[in-house]
């Protein structure tokens, strides 16, 4: 699945789950309602600026929404996941191995 497809699917799921209309998001983000509609419908690939503006308006981390389709509960955690990601990039390879081991122990079987 392409990044834009994951993003569109996740955006639609997030908007539906929070009962946010594309018109409401347009008002929050200062992006046209048409642009938001075509992005969430998967009919257009969003620009980086559009993704950033939507993320800011919804208080979510759009980077996390690009990688794979997420559940609504996972989408609600993107801001925290993004903060963790920002910390991880500064770790050494050995430190990342330790984090991976710990994370794996917590992951559902």
PDB file of C-alpha atoms in Angstrom:
ATOM      1  CA  UNK A   1       0.000   0.000   0.000  1.00  0.00           C
ATOM      2  CA  UNK A   2       1.308   3.462  -0.903  1.00  0.00           C
ATOM      3  CA  UNK A   3       1.989   6.053   1.792  1.00  0.00           C
ATOM      4  CA  UNK A   4      -0.730   8.308   0.420  1.00  0.00           C
ATOM      5  CA  UNK A   5      -3.239   5.434   0.569  1.00  0.00           C
ATOM      6  CA  UNK A   6      -2.385   4.754   4.213  1.00  0.00           C
ATOM      7  CA  UNK A   7      -2.649   8.437   5.025  1.00  0.00           C
ATOM      8  CA  UNK A   8      -6.033   8.794   3.297  1.00  0.00           C
ATOM      9  CA  UNK A   9      -7.431   5.729   5.002  1.00  0.00           C
ATOM     10  CA  UNK A  10      -6.134   6.796   8.405  1.00  0.00           C
ATOM     11  CA  UNK A  11      -7.375  10.355   7.988  1.00  0.00           C
ATOM     12  CA  UNK A  12     -10.849   9.135   7.064  1.00  0.00           C
ATOM     13  CA  UNK A  13     -10.899   6.750  10.033  1.00  0.00           C
ATOM     14  CA  UNK A  14      -9.755   9.528  12.399  1.00  0.00           C
ATOM     15  CA  UNK A  15     -12.313  12.020  11.113  1.00  0.00           C
ATOM     16  CA  UNK A  16     -15.143   9.469  11.223  1.00  0.00           C
ATOM     17  CA  UNK A  17     -14.139   8.263  14.696  1.00  0.00           C
ATOM     18  CA  UNK A  18     -14.157  11.800  16.062  1.00  0.00           C
ATOM     19  CA  UNK A  19     -17.195  12.844  14.024  1.00  0.00           C
ATOM     20  CA  UNK A  20     -15.228  15.643  12.369  1.00  0.00           C
ATOM     21  CA  UNK A  21     -16.483  16.776   8.983  1.00  0.00           C
ATOM     22  CA  UNK A  22     -14.195  17.795   6.152  1.00  0.00           C
ATOM     23  CA  UNK A  23     -15.791  21.243   6.389  1.00  0.00           C
ATOM     24  CA  UNK A  24     -14.931  21.511  10.084  1.00  0.00           C
ATOM     25  CA  UNK A  25     -11.360  20.410   9.383  1.00  0.00           C
ATOM     26  CA  UNK A  26     -11.148  22.943   6.555  1.00  0.00           C
ATOM     27  CA  UNK A  27     -12.048  25.706   8.995  1.00  0.00           C
ATOM     28  CA  UNK A  28      -9.476  24.499  11.539  1.00  0.00           C
ATOM     29  CA  UNK A  29      -6.650  23.947   9.074  1.00  0.00           C
ATOM     30  CA  UNK A  30      -7.241  26.794   6.604  1.00  0.00           C
ATOM     31  CA  UNK A  31      -7.181  24.230   3.781  1.00  0.00           C
ATOM     32  CA  UNK A  32     -10.044  24.132   1.327  1.00  0.00           C
ATOM     33  CA  UNK A  33     -12.796  21.642   2.074  1.00  0.00           C
ATOM     34  CA  UNK A  34     -12.423  20.245  -1.445  1.00  0.00           C
ATOM     35  CA  UNK A  35      -8.721  19.537  -0.902  1.00  0.00           C
ATOM     36  CA  UNK A  36      -9.420  17.761   2.368  1.00  0.00           C
ATOM     37  CA  UNK A  37     -12.229  15.752   0.805  1.00  0.00           C
ATOM     38  CA  UNK A  38     -10.129  14.532  -2.134  1.00  0.00           C
ATOM     39  CA  UNK A  39      -7.236  13.637   0.179  1.00  0.00           C
ATOM     40  CA  UNK A  40      -9.355  11.655   2.638  1.00  0.00           C
ATOM     41  CA  UNK A  41     -11.191   9.986  -0.243  1.00  0.00           C
ATOM     42  CA  UNK A  42      -7.848   8.882  -1.702  1.00  0.00           C
ATOM     43  CA  UNK A  43      -8.416  10.762  -4.954  1.00  0.00           C
ATOM     44  CA  UNK A  44      -5.377  13.013  -4.532  1.00  0.00           C
ATOM     45  CA  UNK A  45      -1.901  12.659  -3.063  1.00  0.00           C
ATOM     46  CA  UNK A  46      -1.480  15.330  -0.384  1.00  0.00           C
ATOM     47  CA  UNK A  47       1.497  17.651  -0.295  1.00  0.00           C
ATOM     48  CA  UNK A  48       3.783  17.629   2.727  1.00  0.00           C
ATOM     49  CA  UNK A  49       2.424  21.056   3.674  1.00  0.00           C
ATOM     50  CA  UNK A  50      -1.154  19.780   3.555  1.00  0.00           C
ATOM     51  CA  UNK A  51      -0.267  16.787   5.731  1.00  0.00           C
ATOM     52  CA  UNK A  52       1.474  19.068   8.235  1.00  0.00           C
ATOM     53  CA  UNK A  53      -1.411  21.551   8.378  1.00  0.00           C
ATOM     54  CA  UNK A  54      -3.958  18.790   8.903  1.00  0.00           C
ATOM     55  CA  UNK A  55      -1.803  17.218  11.617  1.00  0.00           C
ATOM     56  CA  UNK A  56      -1.484  20.519  13.413  1.00  0.00           C
ATOM     57  CA  UNK A  57      -5.213  21.232  13.158  1.00  0.00           C
ATOM     58  CA  UNK A  58      -6.099  17.786  14.545  1.00  0.00           C
ATOM     59  CA  UNK A  59      -3.220  17.640  17.065  1.00  0.00           C
ATOM     60  CA  UNK A  60      -1.935  14.372  15.607  1.00  0.00           C
ATOM     61  CA  UNK A  61       1.430  13.281  14.221  1.00  0.00           C
ATOM     62  CA  UNK A  62       0.943  12.804  10.499  1.00  0.00           C
ATOM     63  CA  UNK A  63       4.253  10.936  10.093  1.00  0.00           C
ATOM     64  CA  UNK A  64       2.790   7.988  11.949  1.00  0.00           C
ATOM     65  CA  UNK A  65      -0.287   7.963   9.702  1.00  0.00           C
ATOM     66  CA  UNK A  66       1.813   7.356   6.580  1.00  0.00           C
ATOM     67  CA  UNK A  67       3.337   3.979   7.392  1.00  0.00           C
ATOM     68  CA  UNK A  68       0.392   1.633   7.673  1.00  0.00           C
ATOM     69  CA  UNK A  69      -3.321   1.514   8.292  1.00  0.00           C
ATOM     70  CA  UNK A  70      -4.065   2.077  11.960  1.00  0.00           C
ATOM     71  CA  UNK A  71      -7.054   1.445  14.173  1.00  0.00           C
ATOM     72  CA  UNK A  72      -8.899   4.405  15.609  1.00  0.00           C
ATOM     73  CA  UNK A  73      -7.341   3.736  19.034  1.00  0.00           C
ATOM     74  CA  UNK A  74      -3.872   3.694  17.471  1.00  0.00           C
ATOM     75  CA  UNK A  75      -4.593   6.944  15.634  1.00  0.00           C
ATOM     76  CA  UNK A  76      -5.434   8.662  18.918  1.00  0.00           C
ATOM     77  CA  UNK A  77      -1.880   7.879  20.115  1.00  0.00           C
ATOM     78  CA  UNK A  78       0.040   9.320  17.159  1.00  0.00           C
ATOM     79  CA  UNK A  79       1.160  12.420  19.053  1.00  0.00           C
ATOM     80  CA  UNK A  80       2.812  10.315  21.791  1.00  0.00           C
ATOM     81  CA  UNK A  81       4.324   7.945  19.246  1.00  0.00           C
ATOM     82  CA  UNK A  82       5.780  10.903  17.360  1.00  0.00           C
ATOM     83  CA  UNK A  83       7.413  12.220  20.541  1.00  0.00           C
ATOM     84  CA  UNK A  84       8.964   8.800  21.148  1.00  0.00           C
ATOM     85  CA  UNK A  85      10.163   8.662  17.541  1.00  0.00           C
ATOM     86  CA  UNK A  86      11.883  12.032  17.948  1.00  0.00           C
ATOM     87  CA  UNK A  87      13.772  10.662  20.967  1.00  0.00           C
ATOM     88  CA  UNK A  88      14.701   7.393  19.276  1.00  0.00           C
ATOM     89  CA  UNK A  89      16.581   8.969  16.373  1.00  0.00           C
ATOM     90  CA  UNK A  90      19.226  10.263  18.784  1.00  0.00           C
ATOM     91  CA  UNK A  91      19.977   6.863  20.325  1.00  0.00           C
ATOM     92  CA  UNK A  92      22.938   4.674  19.442  1.00  0.00           C
ATOM     93  CA  UNK A  93      22.461   1.351  17.674  1.00  0.00           C
ATOM     94  CA  UNK A  94      23.013  -0.501  20.955  1.00  0.00           C
ATOM     95  CA  UNK A  95      20.481   1.663  22.773  1.00  0.00           C
ATOM     96  CA  UNK A  96      17.979   1.051  19.985  1.00  0.00           C
ATOM     97  CA  UNK A  97      18.514  -2.709  20.368  1.00  0.00           C
ATOM     98  CA  UNK A  98      17.609  -2.373  24.047  1.00  0.00           C
ATOM     99  CA  UNK A  99      14.506  -0.329  23.262  1.00  0.00           C
ATOM    100  CA  UNK A 100      13.483  -2.909  20.656  1.00  0.00           C
ATOM    101  CA  UNK A 101      13.828  -5.719  23.190  1.00  0.00           C
ATOM    102  CA  UNK A 102      11.726  -3.858  25.730  1.00  0.00           C
ATOM    103  CA  UNK A 103       9.106  -2.899  23.140  1.00  0.00           C
ATOM    104  CA  UNK A 104       8.894  -6.466  21.885  1.00  0.00           C
ATOM    105  CA  UNK A 105       8.232  -7.686  25.421  1.00  0.00           C
ATOM    106  CA  UNK A 106       5.231  -5.326  25.656  1.00  0.00           C
ATOM    107  CA  UNK A 107       3.857  -6.057  22.185  1.00  0.00           C
ATOM    108  CA  UNK A 108       0.720  -8.177  21.961  1.00  0.00           C
ATOM    109  CA  UNK A 109       1.405 -11.799  21.071  1.00  0.00           C
TER     110      UNK A 109
END
